PDB file of C-alpha atoms in Angstrom:
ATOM      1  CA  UNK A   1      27.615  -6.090   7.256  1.00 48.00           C
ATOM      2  CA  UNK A   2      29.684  -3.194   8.697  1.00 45.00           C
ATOM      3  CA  UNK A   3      28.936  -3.143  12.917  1.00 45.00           C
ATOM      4  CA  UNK A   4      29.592  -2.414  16.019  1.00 45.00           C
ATOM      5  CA  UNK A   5      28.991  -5.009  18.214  1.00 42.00           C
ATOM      6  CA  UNK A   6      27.894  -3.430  21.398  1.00 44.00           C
ATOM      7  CA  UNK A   7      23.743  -3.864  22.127  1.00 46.00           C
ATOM      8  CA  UNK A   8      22.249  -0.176  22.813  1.00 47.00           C
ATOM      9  CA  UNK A   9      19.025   0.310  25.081  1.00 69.00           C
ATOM     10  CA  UNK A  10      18.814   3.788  22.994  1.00 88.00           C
ATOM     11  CA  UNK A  11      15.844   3.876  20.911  1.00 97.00           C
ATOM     12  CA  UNK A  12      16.762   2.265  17.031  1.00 98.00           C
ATOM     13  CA  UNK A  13      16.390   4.069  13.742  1.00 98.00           C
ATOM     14  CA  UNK A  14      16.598   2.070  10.056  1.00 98.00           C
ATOM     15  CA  UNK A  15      17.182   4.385   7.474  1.00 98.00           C
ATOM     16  CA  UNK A  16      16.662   3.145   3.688  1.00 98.00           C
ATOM     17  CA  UNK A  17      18.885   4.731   1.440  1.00 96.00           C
ATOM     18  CA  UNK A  18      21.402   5.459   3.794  1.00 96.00           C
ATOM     19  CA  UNK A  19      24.193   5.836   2.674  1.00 95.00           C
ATOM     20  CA  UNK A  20      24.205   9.562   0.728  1.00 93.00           C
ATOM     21  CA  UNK A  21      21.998  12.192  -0.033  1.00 93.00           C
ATOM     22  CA  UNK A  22      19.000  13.223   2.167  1.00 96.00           C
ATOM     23  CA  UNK A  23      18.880   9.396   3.343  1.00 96.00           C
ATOM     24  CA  UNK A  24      22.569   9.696   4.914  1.00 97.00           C
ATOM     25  CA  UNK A  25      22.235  13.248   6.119  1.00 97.00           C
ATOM     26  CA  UNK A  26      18.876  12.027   8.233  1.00 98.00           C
ATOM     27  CA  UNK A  27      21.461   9.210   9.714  1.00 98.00           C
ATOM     28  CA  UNK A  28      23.664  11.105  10.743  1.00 97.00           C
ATOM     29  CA  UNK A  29      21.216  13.712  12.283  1.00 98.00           C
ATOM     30  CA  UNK A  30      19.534  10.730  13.876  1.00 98.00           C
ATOM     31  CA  UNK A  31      22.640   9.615  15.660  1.00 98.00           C
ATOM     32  CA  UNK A  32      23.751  12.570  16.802  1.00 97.00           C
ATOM     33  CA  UNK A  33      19.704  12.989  18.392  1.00 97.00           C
ATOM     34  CA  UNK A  34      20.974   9.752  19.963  1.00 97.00           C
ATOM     35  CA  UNK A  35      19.524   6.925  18.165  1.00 98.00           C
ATOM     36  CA  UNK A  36      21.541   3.756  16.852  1.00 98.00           C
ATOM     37  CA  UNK A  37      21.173   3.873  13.123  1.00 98.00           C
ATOM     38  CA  UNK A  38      20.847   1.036  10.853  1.00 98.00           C
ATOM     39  CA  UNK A  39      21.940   2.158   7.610  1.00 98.00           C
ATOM     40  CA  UNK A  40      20.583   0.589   4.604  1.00 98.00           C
ATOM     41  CA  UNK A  41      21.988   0.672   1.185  1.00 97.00           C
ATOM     42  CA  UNK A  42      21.255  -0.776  -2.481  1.00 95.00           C
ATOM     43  CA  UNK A  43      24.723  -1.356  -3.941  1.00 91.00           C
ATOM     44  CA  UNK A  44      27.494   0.866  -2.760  1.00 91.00           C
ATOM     45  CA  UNK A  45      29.337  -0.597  -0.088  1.00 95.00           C
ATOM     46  CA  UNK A  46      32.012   1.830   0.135  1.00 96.00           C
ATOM     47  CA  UNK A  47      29.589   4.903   0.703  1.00 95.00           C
ATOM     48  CA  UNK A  48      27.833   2.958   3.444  1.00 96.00           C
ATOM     49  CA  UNK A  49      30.492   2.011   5.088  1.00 97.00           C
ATOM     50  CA  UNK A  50      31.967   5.779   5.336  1.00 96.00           C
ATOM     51  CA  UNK A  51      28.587   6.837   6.469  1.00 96.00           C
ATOM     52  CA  UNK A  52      28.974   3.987   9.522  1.00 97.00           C
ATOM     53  CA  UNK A  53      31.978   5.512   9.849  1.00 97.00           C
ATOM     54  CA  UNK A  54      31.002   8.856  10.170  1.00 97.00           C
ATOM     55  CA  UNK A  55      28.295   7.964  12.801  1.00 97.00           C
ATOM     56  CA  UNK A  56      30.805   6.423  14.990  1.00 97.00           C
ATOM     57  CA  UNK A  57      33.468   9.228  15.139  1.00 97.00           C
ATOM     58  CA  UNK A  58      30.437  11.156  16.019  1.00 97.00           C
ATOM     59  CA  UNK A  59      30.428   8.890  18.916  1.00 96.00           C
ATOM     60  CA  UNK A  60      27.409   6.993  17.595  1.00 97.00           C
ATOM     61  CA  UNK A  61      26.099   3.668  17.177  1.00 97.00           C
ATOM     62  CA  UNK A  62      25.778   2.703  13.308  1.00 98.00           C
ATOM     63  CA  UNK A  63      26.069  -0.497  11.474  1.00 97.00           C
ATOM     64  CA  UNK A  64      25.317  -0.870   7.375  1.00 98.00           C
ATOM     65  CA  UNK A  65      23.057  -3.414   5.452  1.00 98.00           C
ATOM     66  CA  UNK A  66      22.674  -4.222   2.221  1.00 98.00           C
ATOM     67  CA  UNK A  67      19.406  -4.704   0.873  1.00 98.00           C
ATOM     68  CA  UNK A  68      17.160  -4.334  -2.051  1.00 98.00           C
ATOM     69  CA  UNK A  69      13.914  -2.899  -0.728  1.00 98.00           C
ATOM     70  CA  UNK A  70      11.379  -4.172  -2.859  1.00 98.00           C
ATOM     71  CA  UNK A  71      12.576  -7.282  -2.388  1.00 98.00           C
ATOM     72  CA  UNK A  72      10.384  -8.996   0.664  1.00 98.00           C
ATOM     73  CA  UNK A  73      13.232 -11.898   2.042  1.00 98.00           C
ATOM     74  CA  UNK A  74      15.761  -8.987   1.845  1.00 98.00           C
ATOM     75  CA  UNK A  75      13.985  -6.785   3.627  1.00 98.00           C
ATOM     76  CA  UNK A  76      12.922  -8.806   6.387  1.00 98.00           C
ATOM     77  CA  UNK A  77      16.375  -9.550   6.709  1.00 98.00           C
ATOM     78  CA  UNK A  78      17.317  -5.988   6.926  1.00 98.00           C
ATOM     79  CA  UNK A  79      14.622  -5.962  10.192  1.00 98.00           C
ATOM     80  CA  UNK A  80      16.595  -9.015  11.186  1.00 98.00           C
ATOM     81  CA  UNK A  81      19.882  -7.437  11.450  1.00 98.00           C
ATOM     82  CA  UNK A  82      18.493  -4.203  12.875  1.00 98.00           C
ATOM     83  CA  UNK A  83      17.299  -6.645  15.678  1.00 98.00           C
ATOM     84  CA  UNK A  84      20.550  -8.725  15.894  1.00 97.00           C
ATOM     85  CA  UNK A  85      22.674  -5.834  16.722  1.00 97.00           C
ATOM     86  CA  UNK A  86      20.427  -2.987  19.169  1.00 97.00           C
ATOM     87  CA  UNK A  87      17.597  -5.390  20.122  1.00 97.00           C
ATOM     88  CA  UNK A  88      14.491  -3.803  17.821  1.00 98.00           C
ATOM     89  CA  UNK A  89      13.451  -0.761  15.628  1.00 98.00           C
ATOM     90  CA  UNK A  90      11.649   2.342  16.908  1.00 98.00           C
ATOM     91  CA  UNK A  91      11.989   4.732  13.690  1.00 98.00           C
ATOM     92  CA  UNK A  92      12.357   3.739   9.969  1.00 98.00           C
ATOM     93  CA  UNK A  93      13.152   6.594   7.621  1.00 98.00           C
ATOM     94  CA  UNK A  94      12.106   4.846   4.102  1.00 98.00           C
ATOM     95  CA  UNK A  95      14.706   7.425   1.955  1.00 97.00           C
ATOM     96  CA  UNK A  96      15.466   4.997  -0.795  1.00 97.00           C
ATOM     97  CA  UNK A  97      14.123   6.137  -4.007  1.00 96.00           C
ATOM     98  CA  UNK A  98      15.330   5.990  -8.133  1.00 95.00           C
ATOM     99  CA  UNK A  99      13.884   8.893 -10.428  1.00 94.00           C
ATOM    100  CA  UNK A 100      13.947   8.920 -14.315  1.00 94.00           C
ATOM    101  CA  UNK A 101      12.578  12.272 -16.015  1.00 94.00           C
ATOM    102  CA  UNK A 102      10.627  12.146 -19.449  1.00 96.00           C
ATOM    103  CA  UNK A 103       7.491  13.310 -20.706  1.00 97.00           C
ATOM    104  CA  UNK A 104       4.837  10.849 -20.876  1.00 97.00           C
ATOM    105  CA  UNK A 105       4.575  10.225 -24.300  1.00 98.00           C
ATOM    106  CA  UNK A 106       8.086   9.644 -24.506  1.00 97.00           C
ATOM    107  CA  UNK A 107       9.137   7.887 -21.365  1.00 97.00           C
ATOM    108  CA  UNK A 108      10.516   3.939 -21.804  1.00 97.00           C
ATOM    109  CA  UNK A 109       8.704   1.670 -19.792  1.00 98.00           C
ATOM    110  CA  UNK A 110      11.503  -0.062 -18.518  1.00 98.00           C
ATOM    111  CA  UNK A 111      11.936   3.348 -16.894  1.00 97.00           C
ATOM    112  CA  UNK A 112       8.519   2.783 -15.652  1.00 98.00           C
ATOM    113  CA  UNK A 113       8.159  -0.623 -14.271  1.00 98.00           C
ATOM    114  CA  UNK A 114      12.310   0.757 -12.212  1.00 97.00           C
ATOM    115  CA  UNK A 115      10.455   3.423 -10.544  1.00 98.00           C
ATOM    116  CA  UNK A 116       7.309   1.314  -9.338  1.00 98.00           C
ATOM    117  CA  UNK A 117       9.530  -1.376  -8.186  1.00 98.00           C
ATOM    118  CA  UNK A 118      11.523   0.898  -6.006  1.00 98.00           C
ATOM    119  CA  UNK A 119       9.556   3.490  -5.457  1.00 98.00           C
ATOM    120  CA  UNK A 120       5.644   1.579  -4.828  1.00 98.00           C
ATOM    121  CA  UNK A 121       6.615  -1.782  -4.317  1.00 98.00           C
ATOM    122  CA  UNK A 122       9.963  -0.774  -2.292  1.00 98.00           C
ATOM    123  CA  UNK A 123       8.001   1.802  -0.033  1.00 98.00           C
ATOM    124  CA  UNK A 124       5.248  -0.956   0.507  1.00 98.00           C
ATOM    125  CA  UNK A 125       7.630  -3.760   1.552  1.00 98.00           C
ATOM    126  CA  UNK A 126       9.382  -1.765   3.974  1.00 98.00           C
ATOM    127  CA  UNK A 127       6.252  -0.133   5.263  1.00 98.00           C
ATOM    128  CA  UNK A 128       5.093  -3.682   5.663  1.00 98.00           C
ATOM    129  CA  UNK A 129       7.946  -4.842   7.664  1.00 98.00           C
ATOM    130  CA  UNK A 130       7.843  -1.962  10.218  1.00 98.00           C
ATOM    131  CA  UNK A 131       3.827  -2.192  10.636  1.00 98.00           C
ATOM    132  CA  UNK A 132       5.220  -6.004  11.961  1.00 98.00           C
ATOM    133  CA  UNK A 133       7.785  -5.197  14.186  1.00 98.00           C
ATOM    134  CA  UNK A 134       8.065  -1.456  15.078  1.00 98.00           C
ATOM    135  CA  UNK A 135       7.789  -1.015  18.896  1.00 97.00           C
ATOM    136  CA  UNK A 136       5.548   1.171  20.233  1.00 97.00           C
ATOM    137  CA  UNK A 137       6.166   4.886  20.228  1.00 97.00           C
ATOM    138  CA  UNK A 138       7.923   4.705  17.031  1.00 98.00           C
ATOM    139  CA  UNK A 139       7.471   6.410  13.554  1.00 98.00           C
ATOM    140  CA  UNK A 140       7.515   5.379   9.940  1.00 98.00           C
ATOM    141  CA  UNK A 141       9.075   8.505   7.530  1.00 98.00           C
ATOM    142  CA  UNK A 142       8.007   8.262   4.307  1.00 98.00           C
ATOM    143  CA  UNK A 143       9.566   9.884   1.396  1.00 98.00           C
ATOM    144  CA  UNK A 144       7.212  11.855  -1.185  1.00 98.00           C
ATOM    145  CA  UNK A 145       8.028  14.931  -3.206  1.00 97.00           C
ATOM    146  CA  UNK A 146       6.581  18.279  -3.877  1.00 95.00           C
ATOM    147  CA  UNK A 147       6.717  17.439  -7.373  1.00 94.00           C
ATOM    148  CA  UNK A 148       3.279  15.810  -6.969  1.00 93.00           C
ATOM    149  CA  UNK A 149       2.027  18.992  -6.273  1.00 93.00           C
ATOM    150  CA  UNK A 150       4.131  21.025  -8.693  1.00 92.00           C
ATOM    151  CA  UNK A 151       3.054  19.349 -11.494  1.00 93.00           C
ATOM    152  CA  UNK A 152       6.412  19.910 -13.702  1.00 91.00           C
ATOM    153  CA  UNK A 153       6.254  17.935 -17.256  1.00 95.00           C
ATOM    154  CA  UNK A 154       8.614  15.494 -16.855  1.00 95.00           C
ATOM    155  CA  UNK A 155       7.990  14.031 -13.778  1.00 95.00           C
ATOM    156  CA  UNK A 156       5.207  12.236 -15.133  1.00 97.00           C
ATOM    157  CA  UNK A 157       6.010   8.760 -13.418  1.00 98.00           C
ATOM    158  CA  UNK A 158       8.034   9.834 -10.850  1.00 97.00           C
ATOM    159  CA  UNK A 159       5.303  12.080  -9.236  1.00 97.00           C
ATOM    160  CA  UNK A 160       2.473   9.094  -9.900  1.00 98.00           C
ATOM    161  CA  UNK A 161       5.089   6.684  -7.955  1.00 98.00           C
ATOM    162  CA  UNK A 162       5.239   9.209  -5.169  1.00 98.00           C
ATOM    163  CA  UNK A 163       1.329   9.815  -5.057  1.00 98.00           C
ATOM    164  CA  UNK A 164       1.070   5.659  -4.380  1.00 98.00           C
ATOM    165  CA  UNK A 165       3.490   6.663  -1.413  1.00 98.00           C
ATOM    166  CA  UNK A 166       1.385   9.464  -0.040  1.00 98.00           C
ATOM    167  CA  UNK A 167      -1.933   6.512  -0.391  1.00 98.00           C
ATOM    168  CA  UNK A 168       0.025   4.394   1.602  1.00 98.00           C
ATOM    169  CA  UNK A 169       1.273   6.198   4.291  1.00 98.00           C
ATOM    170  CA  UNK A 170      -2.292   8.394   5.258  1.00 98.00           C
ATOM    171  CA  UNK A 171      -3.659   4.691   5.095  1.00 98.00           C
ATOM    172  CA  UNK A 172      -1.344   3.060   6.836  1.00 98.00           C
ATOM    173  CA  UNK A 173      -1.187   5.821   9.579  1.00 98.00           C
ATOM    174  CA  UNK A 174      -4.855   4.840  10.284  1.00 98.00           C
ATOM    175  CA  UNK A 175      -4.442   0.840   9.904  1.00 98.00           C
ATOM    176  CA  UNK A 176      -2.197   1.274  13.291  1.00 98.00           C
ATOM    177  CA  UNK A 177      -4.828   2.401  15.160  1.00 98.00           C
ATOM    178  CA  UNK A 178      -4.126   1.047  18.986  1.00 97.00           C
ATOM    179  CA  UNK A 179      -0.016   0.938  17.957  1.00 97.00           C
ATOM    180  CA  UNK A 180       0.888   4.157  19.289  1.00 98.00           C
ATOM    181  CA  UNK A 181       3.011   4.661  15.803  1.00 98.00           C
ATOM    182  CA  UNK A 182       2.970   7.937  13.863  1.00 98.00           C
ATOM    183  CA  UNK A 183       2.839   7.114   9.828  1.00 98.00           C
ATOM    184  CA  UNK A 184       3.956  10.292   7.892  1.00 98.00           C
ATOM    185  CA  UNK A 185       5.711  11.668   4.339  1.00 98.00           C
ATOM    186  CA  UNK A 186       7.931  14.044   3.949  1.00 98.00           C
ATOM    187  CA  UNK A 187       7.984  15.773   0.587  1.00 97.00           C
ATOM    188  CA  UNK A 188      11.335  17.932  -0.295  1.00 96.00           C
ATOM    189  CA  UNK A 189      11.056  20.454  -2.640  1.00 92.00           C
ATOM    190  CA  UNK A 190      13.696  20.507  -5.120  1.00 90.00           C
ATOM    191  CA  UNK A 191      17.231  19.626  -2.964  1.00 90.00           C
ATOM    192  CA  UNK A 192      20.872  19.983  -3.378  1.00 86.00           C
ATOM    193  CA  UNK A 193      21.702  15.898  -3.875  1.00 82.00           C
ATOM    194  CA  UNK A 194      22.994  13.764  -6.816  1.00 76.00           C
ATOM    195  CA  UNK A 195      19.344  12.551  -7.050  1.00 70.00           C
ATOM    196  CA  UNK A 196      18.166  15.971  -8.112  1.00 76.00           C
ATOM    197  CA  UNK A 197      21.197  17.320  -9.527  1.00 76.00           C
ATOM    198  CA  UNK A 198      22.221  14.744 -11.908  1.00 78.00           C
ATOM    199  CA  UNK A 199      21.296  15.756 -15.601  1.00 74.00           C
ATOM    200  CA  UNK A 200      20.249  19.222 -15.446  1.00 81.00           C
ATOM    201  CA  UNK A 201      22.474  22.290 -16.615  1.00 85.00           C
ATOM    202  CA  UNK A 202      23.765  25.342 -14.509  1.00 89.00           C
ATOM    203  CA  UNK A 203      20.652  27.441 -16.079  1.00 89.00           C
ATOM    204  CA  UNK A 204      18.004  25.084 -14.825  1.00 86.00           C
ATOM    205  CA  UNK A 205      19.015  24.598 -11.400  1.00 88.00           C
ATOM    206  CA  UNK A 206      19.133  28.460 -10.840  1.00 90.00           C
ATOM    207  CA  UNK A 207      15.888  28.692 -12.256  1.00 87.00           C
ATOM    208  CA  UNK A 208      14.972  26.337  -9.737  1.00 84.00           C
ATOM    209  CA  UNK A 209      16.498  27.502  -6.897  1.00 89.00           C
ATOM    210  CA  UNK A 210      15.041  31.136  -7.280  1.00 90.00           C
ATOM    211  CA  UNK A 211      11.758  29.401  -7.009  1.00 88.00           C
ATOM    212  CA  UNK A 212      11.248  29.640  -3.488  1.00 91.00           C
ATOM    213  CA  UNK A 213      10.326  32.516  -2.141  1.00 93.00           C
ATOM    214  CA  UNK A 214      13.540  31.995   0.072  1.00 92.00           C
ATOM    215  CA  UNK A 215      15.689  31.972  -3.359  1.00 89.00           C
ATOM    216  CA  UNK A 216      17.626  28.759  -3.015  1.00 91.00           C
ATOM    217  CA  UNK A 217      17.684  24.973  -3.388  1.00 92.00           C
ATOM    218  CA  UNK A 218      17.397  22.918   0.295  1.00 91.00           C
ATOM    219  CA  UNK A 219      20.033  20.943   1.839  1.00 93.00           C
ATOM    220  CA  UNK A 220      19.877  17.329   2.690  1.00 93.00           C
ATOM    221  CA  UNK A 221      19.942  18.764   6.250  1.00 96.00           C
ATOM    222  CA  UNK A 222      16.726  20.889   5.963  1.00 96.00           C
ATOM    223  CA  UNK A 223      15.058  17.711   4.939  1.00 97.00           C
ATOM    224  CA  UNK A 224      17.010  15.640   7.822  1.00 97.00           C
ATOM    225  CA  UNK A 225      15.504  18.426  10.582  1.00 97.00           C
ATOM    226  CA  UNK A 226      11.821  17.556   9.459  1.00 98.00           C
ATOM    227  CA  UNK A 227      12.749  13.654   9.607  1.00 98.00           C
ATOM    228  CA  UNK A 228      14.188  14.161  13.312  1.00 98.00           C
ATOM    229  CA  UNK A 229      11.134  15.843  13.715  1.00 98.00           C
ATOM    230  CA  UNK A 230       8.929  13.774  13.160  1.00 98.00           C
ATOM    231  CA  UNK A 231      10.795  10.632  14.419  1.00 98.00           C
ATOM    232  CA  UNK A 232      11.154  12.484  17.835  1.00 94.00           C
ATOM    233  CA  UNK A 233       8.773  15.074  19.094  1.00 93.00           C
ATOM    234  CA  UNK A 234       6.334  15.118  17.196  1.00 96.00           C
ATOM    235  CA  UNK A 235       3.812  12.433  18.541  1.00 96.00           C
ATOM    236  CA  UNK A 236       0.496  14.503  17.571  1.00 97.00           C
ATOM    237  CA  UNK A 237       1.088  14.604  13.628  1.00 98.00           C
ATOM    238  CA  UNK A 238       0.134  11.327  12.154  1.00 98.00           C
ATOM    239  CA  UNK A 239      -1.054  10.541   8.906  1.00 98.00           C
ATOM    240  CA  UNK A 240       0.352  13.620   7.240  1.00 98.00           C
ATOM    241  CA  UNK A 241       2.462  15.275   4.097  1.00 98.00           C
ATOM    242  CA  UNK A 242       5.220  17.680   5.128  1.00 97.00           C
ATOM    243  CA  UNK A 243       6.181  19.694   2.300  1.00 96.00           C
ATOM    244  CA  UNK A 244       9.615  21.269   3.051  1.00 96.00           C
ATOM    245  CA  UNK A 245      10.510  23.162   0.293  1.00 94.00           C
ATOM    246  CA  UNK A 246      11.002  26.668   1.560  1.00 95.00           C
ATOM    247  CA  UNK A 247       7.533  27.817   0.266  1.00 95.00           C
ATOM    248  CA  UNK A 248       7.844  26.838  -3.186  1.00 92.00           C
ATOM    249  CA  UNK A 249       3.824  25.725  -2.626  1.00 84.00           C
TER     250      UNK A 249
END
């Protein structure tokens, strides 16, 4: 684990999926709001570890964790580490997420049973661990998409995976009755990261981006201002879906 070892009283944010695309961008934004961010990543080391590093030249307080999220010890290790180093969690920003495209009928199920584990079983598990230990006045910032409500052939799994996330969260949002913890989604429209970008030509991501009725694709730091949102000010929505997607629904 990458760290700084200085304990923070500032409130604490754990961001899944830290360490690029909308995931980093939120870290960042959530340091420079003045949290200490705990950065979680899968597999890529290197990318974390710059993202730390770009916290702390901010003049933030960042440290990096590896940890496969639908994996229960792992996870609660994550929470551990979080504590180890600033003292609790306030905020965790669940970004991580894996997306294979295919029609149905064609789709391997391999493909499948990736997407449930990270996406369902992942969002579950980490939900589970903040309903234990998030202190009070904190958020949990689920990631859907507006896919679900877009309905594009393709995204067959992927959207059903993301409709188990928006059953969890408006459920879990009322399980915490008493907690004085917001439980919300956030659901980008189609955004300018690898995620998104991987696999499709020049032609099909214009046609995309001239979807909006703003004409363009977000940024990872449209999404990011609706996650600082919602992890700071905005104590009275609970139990909701933001789509931000620039009107594209």
């Amino acid at each position: 684990m990458t760290e700084q070892h200085t304990t923070s009283t500032r409130r604490v944010a754990l961001v899944t999926g830290g360490s690029r695309g909308i995931g980093r961008e939120s870290a960042e934004r959530l340091a420079s709001d003045g949290f200490a961010v705990v950065i979680n990543y899968a597999g890529n080391k290197t990318e974390a570890e710059a993202a730390v590093a770009a916290v702390v030249a901010a003049g933030g307080q960042a440290v990096a964790h590896q940890a496969d999220v639908a994996d229960e010890a792992a996870v609660a290790a994550l929470f551990d580490a979080a504590e180890e180093a600033f003292g609790g969690v306030d905020v965790v920003v669940h970004a991580a997420g894996i997306m294979s495209l295919s029609p149905l009928v064609d789709l391997d199920l391999d493909a499948l049973d990736g997407m449930y584990r990270t996406n369902v079983r992942g969002t579950f598990v980490v939900d589970q661990q903040a309903a234990r230990r998030l202190r009070g006045g904190g958020a949990i910032i689920n990631f859907s998409s507006s896919v679900l409500a877009l309905a594009i052939p393709g995204y067959t799994a992927y959207a059903a995976t993301k409709g188990a996330v928006e059953a969890m969260t408006l459920i879990l949002a009322r399980e915490l009755r008493g907690r004085d913890i917001t439980v919300n989604a956030v659901a980008p429209g189609p955004t300018a990261t690898a995620l998104f970008l991987d696999g499709k030509d020049e032609e099909t991501i214009a046609r995309m981006a001239a979807q909006p009725p703003l004409e363009r694709l977000g940024a990872p730091e449209d999404i990011a201002e609706v996650v600082s949102f919602l992890a700071g000010p905005a104590r009275w929505v609970n139990g909701q879906v933001l789509r931000a997607n620039g009107g594209i629904i």
